[in-house]
Coordinates of C-alpha atoms and ligand atoms in Angstrom, one line a residue:
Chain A
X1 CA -32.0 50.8 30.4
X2 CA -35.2 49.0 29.6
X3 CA -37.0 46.8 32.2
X4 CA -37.6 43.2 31.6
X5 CA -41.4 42.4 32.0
X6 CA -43.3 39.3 32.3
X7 CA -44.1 39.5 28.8
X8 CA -41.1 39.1 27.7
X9 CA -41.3 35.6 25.5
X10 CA -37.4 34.5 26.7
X11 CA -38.3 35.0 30.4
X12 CA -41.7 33.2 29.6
X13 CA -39.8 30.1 28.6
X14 CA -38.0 29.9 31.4
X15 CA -40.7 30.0 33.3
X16 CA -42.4 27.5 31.6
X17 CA -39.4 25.1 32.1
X18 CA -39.2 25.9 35.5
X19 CA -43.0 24.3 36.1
X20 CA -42.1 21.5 33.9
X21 CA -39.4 21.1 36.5
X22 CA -41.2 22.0 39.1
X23 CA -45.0 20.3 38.5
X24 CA -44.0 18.0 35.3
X25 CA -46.6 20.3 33.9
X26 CA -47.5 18.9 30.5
X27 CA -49.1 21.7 28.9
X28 CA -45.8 24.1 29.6
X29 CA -43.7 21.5 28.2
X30 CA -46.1 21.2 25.0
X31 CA -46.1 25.1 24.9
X32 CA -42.0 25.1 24.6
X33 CA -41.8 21.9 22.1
X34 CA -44.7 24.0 20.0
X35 CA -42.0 26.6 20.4
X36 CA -38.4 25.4 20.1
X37 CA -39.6 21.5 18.4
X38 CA -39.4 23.0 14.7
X39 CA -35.9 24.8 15.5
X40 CA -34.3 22.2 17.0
X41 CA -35.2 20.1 14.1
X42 CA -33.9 22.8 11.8
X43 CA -30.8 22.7 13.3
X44 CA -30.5 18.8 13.2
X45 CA -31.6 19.3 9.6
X46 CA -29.0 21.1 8.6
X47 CA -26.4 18.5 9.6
X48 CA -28.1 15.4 9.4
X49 CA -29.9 15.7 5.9
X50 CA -32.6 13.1 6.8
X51 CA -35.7 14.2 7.8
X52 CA -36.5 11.5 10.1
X53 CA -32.9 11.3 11.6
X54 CA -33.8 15.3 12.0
X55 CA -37.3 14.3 14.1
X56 CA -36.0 11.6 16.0
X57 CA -33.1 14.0 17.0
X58 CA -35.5 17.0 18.0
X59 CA -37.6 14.2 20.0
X60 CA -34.6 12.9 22.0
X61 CA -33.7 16.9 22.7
X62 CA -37.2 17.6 23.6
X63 CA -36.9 14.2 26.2
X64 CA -34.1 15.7 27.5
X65 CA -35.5 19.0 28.4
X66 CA -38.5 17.5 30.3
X67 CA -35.8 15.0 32.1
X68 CA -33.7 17.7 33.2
X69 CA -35.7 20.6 33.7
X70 CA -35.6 20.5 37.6
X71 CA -32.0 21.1 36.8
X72 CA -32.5 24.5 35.0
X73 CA -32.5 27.4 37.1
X74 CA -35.5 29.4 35.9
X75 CA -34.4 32.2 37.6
X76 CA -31.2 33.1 36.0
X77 CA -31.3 30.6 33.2
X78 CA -31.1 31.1 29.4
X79 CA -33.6 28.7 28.4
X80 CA -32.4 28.9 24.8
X81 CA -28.7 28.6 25.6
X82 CA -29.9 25.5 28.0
X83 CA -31.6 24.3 24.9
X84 CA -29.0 24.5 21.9
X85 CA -26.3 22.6 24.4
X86 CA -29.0 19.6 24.5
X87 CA -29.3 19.6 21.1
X88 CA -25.7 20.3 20.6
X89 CA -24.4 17.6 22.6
X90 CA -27.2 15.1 21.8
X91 CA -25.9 15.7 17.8
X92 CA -22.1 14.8 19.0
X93 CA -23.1 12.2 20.7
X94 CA -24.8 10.7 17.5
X95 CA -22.3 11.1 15.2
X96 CA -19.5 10.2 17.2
X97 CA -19.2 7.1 19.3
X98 CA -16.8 8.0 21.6
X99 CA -16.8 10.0 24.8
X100 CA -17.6 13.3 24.7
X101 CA -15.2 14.6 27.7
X102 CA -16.5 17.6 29.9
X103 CA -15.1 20.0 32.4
X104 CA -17.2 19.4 36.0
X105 CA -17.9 22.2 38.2
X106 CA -17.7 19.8 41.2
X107 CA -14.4 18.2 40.7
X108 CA -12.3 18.8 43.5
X109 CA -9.5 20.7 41.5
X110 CA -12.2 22.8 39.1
X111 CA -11.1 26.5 39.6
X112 CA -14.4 28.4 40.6
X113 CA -15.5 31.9 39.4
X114 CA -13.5 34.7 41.2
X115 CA -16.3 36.3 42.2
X116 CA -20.1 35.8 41.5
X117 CA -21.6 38.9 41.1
X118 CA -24.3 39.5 43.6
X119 CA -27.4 40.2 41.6
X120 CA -26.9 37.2 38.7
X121 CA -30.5 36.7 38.4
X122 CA -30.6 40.4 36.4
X123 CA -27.4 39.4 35.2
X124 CA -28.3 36.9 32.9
X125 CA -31.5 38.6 32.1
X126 CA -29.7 41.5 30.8
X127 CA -27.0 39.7 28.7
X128 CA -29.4 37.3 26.9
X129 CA -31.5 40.6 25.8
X130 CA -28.5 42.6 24.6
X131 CA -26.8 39.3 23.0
X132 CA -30.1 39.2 20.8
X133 CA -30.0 43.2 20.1
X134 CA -26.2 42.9 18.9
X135 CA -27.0 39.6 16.9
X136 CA -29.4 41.8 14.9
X137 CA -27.2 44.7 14.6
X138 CA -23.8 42.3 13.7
X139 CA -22.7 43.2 9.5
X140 CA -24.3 40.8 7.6
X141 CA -20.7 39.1 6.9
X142 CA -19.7 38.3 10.3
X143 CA -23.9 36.8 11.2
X144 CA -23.5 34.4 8.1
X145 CA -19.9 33.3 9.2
X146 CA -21.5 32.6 13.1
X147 CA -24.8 30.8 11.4
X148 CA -22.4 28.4 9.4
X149 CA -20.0 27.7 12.4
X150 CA -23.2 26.5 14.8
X151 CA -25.5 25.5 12.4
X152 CA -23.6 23.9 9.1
X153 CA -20.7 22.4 11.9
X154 CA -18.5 24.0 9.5
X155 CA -14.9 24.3 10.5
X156 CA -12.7 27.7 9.6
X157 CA -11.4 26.0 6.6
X158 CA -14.4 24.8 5.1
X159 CA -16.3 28.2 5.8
X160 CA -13.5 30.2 3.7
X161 CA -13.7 27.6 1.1
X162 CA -17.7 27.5 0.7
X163 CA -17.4 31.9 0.7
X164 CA -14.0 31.3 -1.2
X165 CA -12.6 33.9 1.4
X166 CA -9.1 33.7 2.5
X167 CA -8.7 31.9 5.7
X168 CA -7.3 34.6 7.8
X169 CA -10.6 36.6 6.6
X170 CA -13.1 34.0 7.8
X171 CA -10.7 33.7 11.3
X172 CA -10.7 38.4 11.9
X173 CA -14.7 38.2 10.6
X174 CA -15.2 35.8 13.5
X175 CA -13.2 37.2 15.9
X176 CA -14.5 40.5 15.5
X177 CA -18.0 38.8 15.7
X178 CA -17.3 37.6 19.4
X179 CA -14.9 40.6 20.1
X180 CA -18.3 43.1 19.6
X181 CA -20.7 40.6 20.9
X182 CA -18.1 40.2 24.1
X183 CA -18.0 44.1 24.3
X184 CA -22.1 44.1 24.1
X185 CA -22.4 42.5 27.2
X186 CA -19.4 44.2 29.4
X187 CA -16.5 41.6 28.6
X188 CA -13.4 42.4 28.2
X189 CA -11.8 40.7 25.1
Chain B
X1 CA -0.2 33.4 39.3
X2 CA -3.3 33.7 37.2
X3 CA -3.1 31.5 33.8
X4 CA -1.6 34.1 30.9
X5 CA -2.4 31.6 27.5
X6 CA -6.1 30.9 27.1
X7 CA -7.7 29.0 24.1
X8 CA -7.8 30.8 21.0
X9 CA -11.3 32.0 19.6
X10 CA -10.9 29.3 16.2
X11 CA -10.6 26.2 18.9
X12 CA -12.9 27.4 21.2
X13 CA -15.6 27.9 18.5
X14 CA -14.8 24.7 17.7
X15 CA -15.8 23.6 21.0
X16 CA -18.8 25.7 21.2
X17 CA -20.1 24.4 18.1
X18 CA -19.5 20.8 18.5
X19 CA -16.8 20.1 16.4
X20 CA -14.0 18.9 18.5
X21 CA -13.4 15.5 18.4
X22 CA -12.8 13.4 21.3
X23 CA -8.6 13.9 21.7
X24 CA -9.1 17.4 21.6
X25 CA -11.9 18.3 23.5
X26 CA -9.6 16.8 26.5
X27 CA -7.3 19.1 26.1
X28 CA -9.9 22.1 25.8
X29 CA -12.2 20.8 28.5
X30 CA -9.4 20.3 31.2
X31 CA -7.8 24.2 30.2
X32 CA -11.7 25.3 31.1
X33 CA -11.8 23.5 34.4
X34 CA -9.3 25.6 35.3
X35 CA -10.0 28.9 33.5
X36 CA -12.8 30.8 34.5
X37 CA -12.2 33.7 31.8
X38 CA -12.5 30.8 29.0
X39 CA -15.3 29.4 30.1
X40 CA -17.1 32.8 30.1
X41 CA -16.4 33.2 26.3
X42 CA -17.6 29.7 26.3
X43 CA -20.6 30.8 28.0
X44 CA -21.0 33.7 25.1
X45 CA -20.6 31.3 22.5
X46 CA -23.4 29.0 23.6
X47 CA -25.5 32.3 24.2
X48 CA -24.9 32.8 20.8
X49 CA -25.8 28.7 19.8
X50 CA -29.0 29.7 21.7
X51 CA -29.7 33.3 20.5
X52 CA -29.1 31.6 16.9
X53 CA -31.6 28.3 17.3
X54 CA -33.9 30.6 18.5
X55 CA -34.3 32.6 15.6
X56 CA -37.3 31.6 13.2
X57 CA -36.6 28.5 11.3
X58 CA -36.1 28.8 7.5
X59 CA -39.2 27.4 5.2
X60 CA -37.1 25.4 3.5
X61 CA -35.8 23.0 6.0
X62 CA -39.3 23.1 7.8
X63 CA -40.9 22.0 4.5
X64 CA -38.5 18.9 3.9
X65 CA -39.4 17.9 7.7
X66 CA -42.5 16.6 9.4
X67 CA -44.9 18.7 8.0
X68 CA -47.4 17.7 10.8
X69 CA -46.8 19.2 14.4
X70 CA -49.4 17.8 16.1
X71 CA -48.4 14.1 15.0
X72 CA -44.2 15.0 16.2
X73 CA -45.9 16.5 19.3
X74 CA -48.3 13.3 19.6
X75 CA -45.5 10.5 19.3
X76 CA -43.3 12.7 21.6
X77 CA -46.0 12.3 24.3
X78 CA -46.5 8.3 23.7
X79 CA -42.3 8.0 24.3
X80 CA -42.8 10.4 27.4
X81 CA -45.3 8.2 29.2
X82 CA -43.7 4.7 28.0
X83 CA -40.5 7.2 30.0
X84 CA -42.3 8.1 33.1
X85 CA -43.1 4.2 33.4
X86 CA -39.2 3.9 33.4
X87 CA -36.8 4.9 36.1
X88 CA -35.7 7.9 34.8
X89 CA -32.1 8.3 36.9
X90 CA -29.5 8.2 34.4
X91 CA -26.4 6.5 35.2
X92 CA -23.8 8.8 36.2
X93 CA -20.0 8.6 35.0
X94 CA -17.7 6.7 37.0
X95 CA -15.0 9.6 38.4
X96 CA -11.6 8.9 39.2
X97 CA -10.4 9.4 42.8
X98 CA -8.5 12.5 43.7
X99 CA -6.0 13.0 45.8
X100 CA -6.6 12.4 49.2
X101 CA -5.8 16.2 50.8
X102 CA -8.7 18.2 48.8
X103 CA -6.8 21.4 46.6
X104 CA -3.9 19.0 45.9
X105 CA -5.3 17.3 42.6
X106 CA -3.5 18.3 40.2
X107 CA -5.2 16.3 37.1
X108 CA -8.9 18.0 36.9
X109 CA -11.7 16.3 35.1
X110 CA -12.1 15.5 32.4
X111 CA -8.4 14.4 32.6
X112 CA -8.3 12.3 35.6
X113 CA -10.5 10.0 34.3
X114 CA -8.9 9.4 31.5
X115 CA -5.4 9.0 33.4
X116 CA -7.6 6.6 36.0
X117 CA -6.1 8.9 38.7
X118 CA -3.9 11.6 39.9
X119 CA -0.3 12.4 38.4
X120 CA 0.7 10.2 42.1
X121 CA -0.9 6.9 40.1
X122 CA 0.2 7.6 36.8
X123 CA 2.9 4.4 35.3
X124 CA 5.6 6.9 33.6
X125 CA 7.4 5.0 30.6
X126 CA 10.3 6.5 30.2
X127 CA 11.3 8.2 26.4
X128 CA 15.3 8.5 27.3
X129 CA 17.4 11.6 28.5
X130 CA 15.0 11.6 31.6
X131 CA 11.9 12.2 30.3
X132 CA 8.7 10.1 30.6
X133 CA 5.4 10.0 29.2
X134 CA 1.9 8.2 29.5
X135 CA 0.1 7.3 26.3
X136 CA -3.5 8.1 27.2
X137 CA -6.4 6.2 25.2
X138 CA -9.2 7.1 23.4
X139 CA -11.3 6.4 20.4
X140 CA -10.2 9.4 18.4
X141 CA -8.2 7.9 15.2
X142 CA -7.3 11.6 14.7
X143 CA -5.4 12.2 17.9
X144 CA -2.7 11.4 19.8
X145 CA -3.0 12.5 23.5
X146 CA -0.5 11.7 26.4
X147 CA 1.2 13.1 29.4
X148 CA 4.5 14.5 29.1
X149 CA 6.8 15.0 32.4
X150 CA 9.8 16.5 31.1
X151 CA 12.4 16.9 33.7
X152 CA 13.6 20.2 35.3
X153 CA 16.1 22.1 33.1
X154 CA 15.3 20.5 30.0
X155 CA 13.9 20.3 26.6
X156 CA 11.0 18.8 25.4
X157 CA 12.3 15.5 23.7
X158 CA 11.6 14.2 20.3
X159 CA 9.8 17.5 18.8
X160 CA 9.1 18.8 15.7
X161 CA 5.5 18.4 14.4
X162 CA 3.8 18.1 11.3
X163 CA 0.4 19.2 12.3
X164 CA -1.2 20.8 15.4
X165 CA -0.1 20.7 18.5
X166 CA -2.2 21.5 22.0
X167 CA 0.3 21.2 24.9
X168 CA -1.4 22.1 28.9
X169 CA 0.6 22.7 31.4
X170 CA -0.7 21.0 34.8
X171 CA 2.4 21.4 37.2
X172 CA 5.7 23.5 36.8
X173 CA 6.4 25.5 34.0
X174 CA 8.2 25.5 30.9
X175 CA 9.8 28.5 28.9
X176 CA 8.9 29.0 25.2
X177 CA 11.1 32.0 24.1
X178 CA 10.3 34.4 26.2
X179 CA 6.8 33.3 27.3
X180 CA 6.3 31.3 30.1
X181 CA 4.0 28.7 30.2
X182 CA 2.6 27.6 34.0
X183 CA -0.3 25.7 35.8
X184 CA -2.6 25.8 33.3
X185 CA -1.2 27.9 30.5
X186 CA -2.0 26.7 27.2
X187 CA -0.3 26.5 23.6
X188 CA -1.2 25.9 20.1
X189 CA 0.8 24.7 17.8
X190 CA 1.1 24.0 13.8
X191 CA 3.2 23.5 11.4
X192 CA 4.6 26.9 11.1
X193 CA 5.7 27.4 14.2
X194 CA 9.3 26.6 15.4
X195 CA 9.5 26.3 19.0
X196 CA 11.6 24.2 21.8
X197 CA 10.1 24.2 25.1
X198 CA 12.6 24.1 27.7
X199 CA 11.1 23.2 31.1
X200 CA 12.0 25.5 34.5
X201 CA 14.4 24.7 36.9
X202 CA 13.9 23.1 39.8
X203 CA 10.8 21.2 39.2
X204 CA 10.0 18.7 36.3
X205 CA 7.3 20.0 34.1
X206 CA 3.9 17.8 33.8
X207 CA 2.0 18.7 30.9
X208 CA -0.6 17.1 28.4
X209 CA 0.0 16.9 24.9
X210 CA -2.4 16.2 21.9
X211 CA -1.1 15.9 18.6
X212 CA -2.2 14.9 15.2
X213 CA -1.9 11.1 15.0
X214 CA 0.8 10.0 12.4
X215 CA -1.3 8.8 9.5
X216 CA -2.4 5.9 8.9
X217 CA -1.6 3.6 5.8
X218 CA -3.3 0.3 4.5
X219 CA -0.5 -1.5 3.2
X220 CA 1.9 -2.9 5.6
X221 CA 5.1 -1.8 3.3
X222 CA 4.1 1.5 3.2
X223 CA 3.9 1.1 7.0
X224 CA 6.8 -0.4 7.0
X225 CA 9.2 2.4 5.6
X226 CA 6.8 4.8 7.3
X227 CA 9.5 5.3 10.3
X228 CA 12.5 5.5 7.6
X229 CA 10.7 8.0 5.4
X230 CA 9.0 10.1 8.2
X231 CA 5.2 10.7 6.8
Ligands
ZN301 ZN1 -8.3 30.3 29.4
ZN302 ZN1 5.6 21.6 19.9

């Protein structure tokens, strides 16, 4: 198994959000919106259409992160998983007025974890590396399926219908998608 | 006993990617507080969401957007000093109480809220033959959610759908042919599927149901036979 180094450009924007979190370091957080600024805009592209609905979008996202990022745990954090559930929920909450309900991990009747597994912090490391590994190595199929599901917000119905696939084809492509990616990182399915 | 019908991977991408509107994202969101195995394929999911934005952006889109970095990255800075000014504590949501012995709540969040309290608050209406539900608001035009308590020995009243169906079981049980469905078991429904959910002896069965809303029509005398014609 490899070893994760310091030059490792996930673990450096981590890190970087961890001293915007820490210090409110300005040039960190400049150095992640140089990075992630043009794909979060991307991905508001793709749904919104409009470019400046798209900026302002990517702005708000990039407001959030520097809000919130004493929240994020640089250690075992994801920083691109924290980022695309910004964006993501900052996009529901645009297009749709209404709530937008959420479990919460400190309700009194939330079920916990069984066990947290003692070394997380390597954890996490590990699964966000192999995640990206079997991304690359997914069939070309089942990697255009996932990119219209997050990106395009399209639902099973409208993905068969744009590939003019049968629906129960688009539903085993994706399940088999998740199934491998699952089985990547040690889950059973 | 640990929960035995999880989410299925269609609704749960759903979820994932943002698609679930309001109605049904209670029903999802409440099954996770409780589930720790779905909310670690939730967890892969959004790996994925990330491992995906990530990825280089495509010319195309980048072309049609602000061409200028340095200007985004210049008018982002102006809003994050006019922000700093500003106290920056968000207001947090309102929670409902729970019940006063901790581990005896038996509505989790995002539920509760909704409800305004624990299943010991809620103001049954009854629906005949012993049963009783709460209608539970939201702003989804697409959904119908409520709680059901069906009582012990007996069928779910008034069934039969025409579109999906989510049901989550929060206390007893109910059969289902031979599956049993407990403290947070989970069921999908459509359509095609034939069922009659009997609830356990012993204890009534408290469960929430979303459903598609009946549809909606403009004029008031097709709204009027609506009922009589059963669309
Ligand atoms: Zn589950
Ligand atoms: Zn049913």
């Amino acid at each position: 198994m490899t070893k994760t180094t310091d030059t490792d450009p996930r673990e450096e924007m981590a890190h970087l959000i961890g001293r915007i979190g820490s210090d409110g370091d300005m040039e960190a957080f400049e150095q992640v919106f140089r990075a992630f600024g043009p794909r979060v805009r991307a991905y508001m592209m793709r749904l919104v259409r409009d470019p400046q609905a798209a900026e302002e979008l990517m702005q708000e996202t990039m407001m959030t992160v520097w809000r919130k990022a004493a929240q994020f745990d640089a250690e075992k954090g994801n920083a691109a998983t924290w980022i695309f559930t910004i964006a993501r929920n900052l996009r529901i909450d645009s297009y749709r007025r209404s709530r937008r309900p959420d479990f919460d991990p400190n309700d009194p009747a939330f079920v916990p974890d069984a066990d947290p597994t003692a070394d997380q912090t390597m954890e996490a490391r590990d699964d966000e590396r192999r995640l990206h590994a079997a991304l690359e190595e997914l069939p070309p199929e089942q990697r255009r399926l996932l990119d219209l599901a997050f990106f395009d917000e399209a639902s099973h119905s409208e993905i068969a219908r744009r590939l003019d696939l049968p629906l129960g084809t688009v539903k085993s492509r994706i399940r088999l998608a998740f199934n491998r990616l699952r089985a990547t990182l040690g889950d059973r399915s | 006993m640990s929960i035995q019908h999880h989410i299925s991977e269609e609704l749960l991408l759903d979820y994932a990617t943002g698609q679930l509107s309001e109605g049904w994202r209670i029903a999802v969101a409440t099954h996770l507080a409780l589930c720790p195995s779905c909310r670690r394929r939730l967890a892969v999911m959004e790996m994925t969401g990330g491992a995906l934005i990530a990825e280089p952006v495509d010319e195309e889109a980048t072309q049609e957007a602000a061409s200028d970095e340095s200007a985004s990255w210049e008018s982002l800075r102006k809003r994050l000093a006019a922000d700093r000014a500003q106290t920056p504590d968000a207001e947090r949501p309102v929670k409902a109480k729970a019940s006063s012995q901790a581990g005896q709540t038996v509505l989790p969040e995002p539920l509760r809220s909704y409800v305004g309290g624990d299943v010991d608050t809620v103001k049954w209406r009854p629906l005949g033959r012993g049963a009783y539900h709460l209608p539970i608001e939201t702003d989804d035009g697409t959904a119908r959610v409520r709680l059901l308590r069906i009582p012990a020995g007996k069928p779910v009243p008034e069934h039969g759908h025409r579109g999906r169906e989510l049901t989550l079981v929060l206390s007893g049980s109910f059969h289902d042919g031979d599956d049993l469905f407990a403290r947070g078991d989970f069921e999908e429904a459509d359509e095609t599927l034939q069922h009659q959910p009997i609830a356990t002896d012993g204890e009534d069965c408290i469960c929430l149901a979303v459903t598609d809303a009946p549809l909606k029509f403009r004029s008031w005398l097709v709204r009027a036979v609506q009922p009589i014609i059963g669309i």
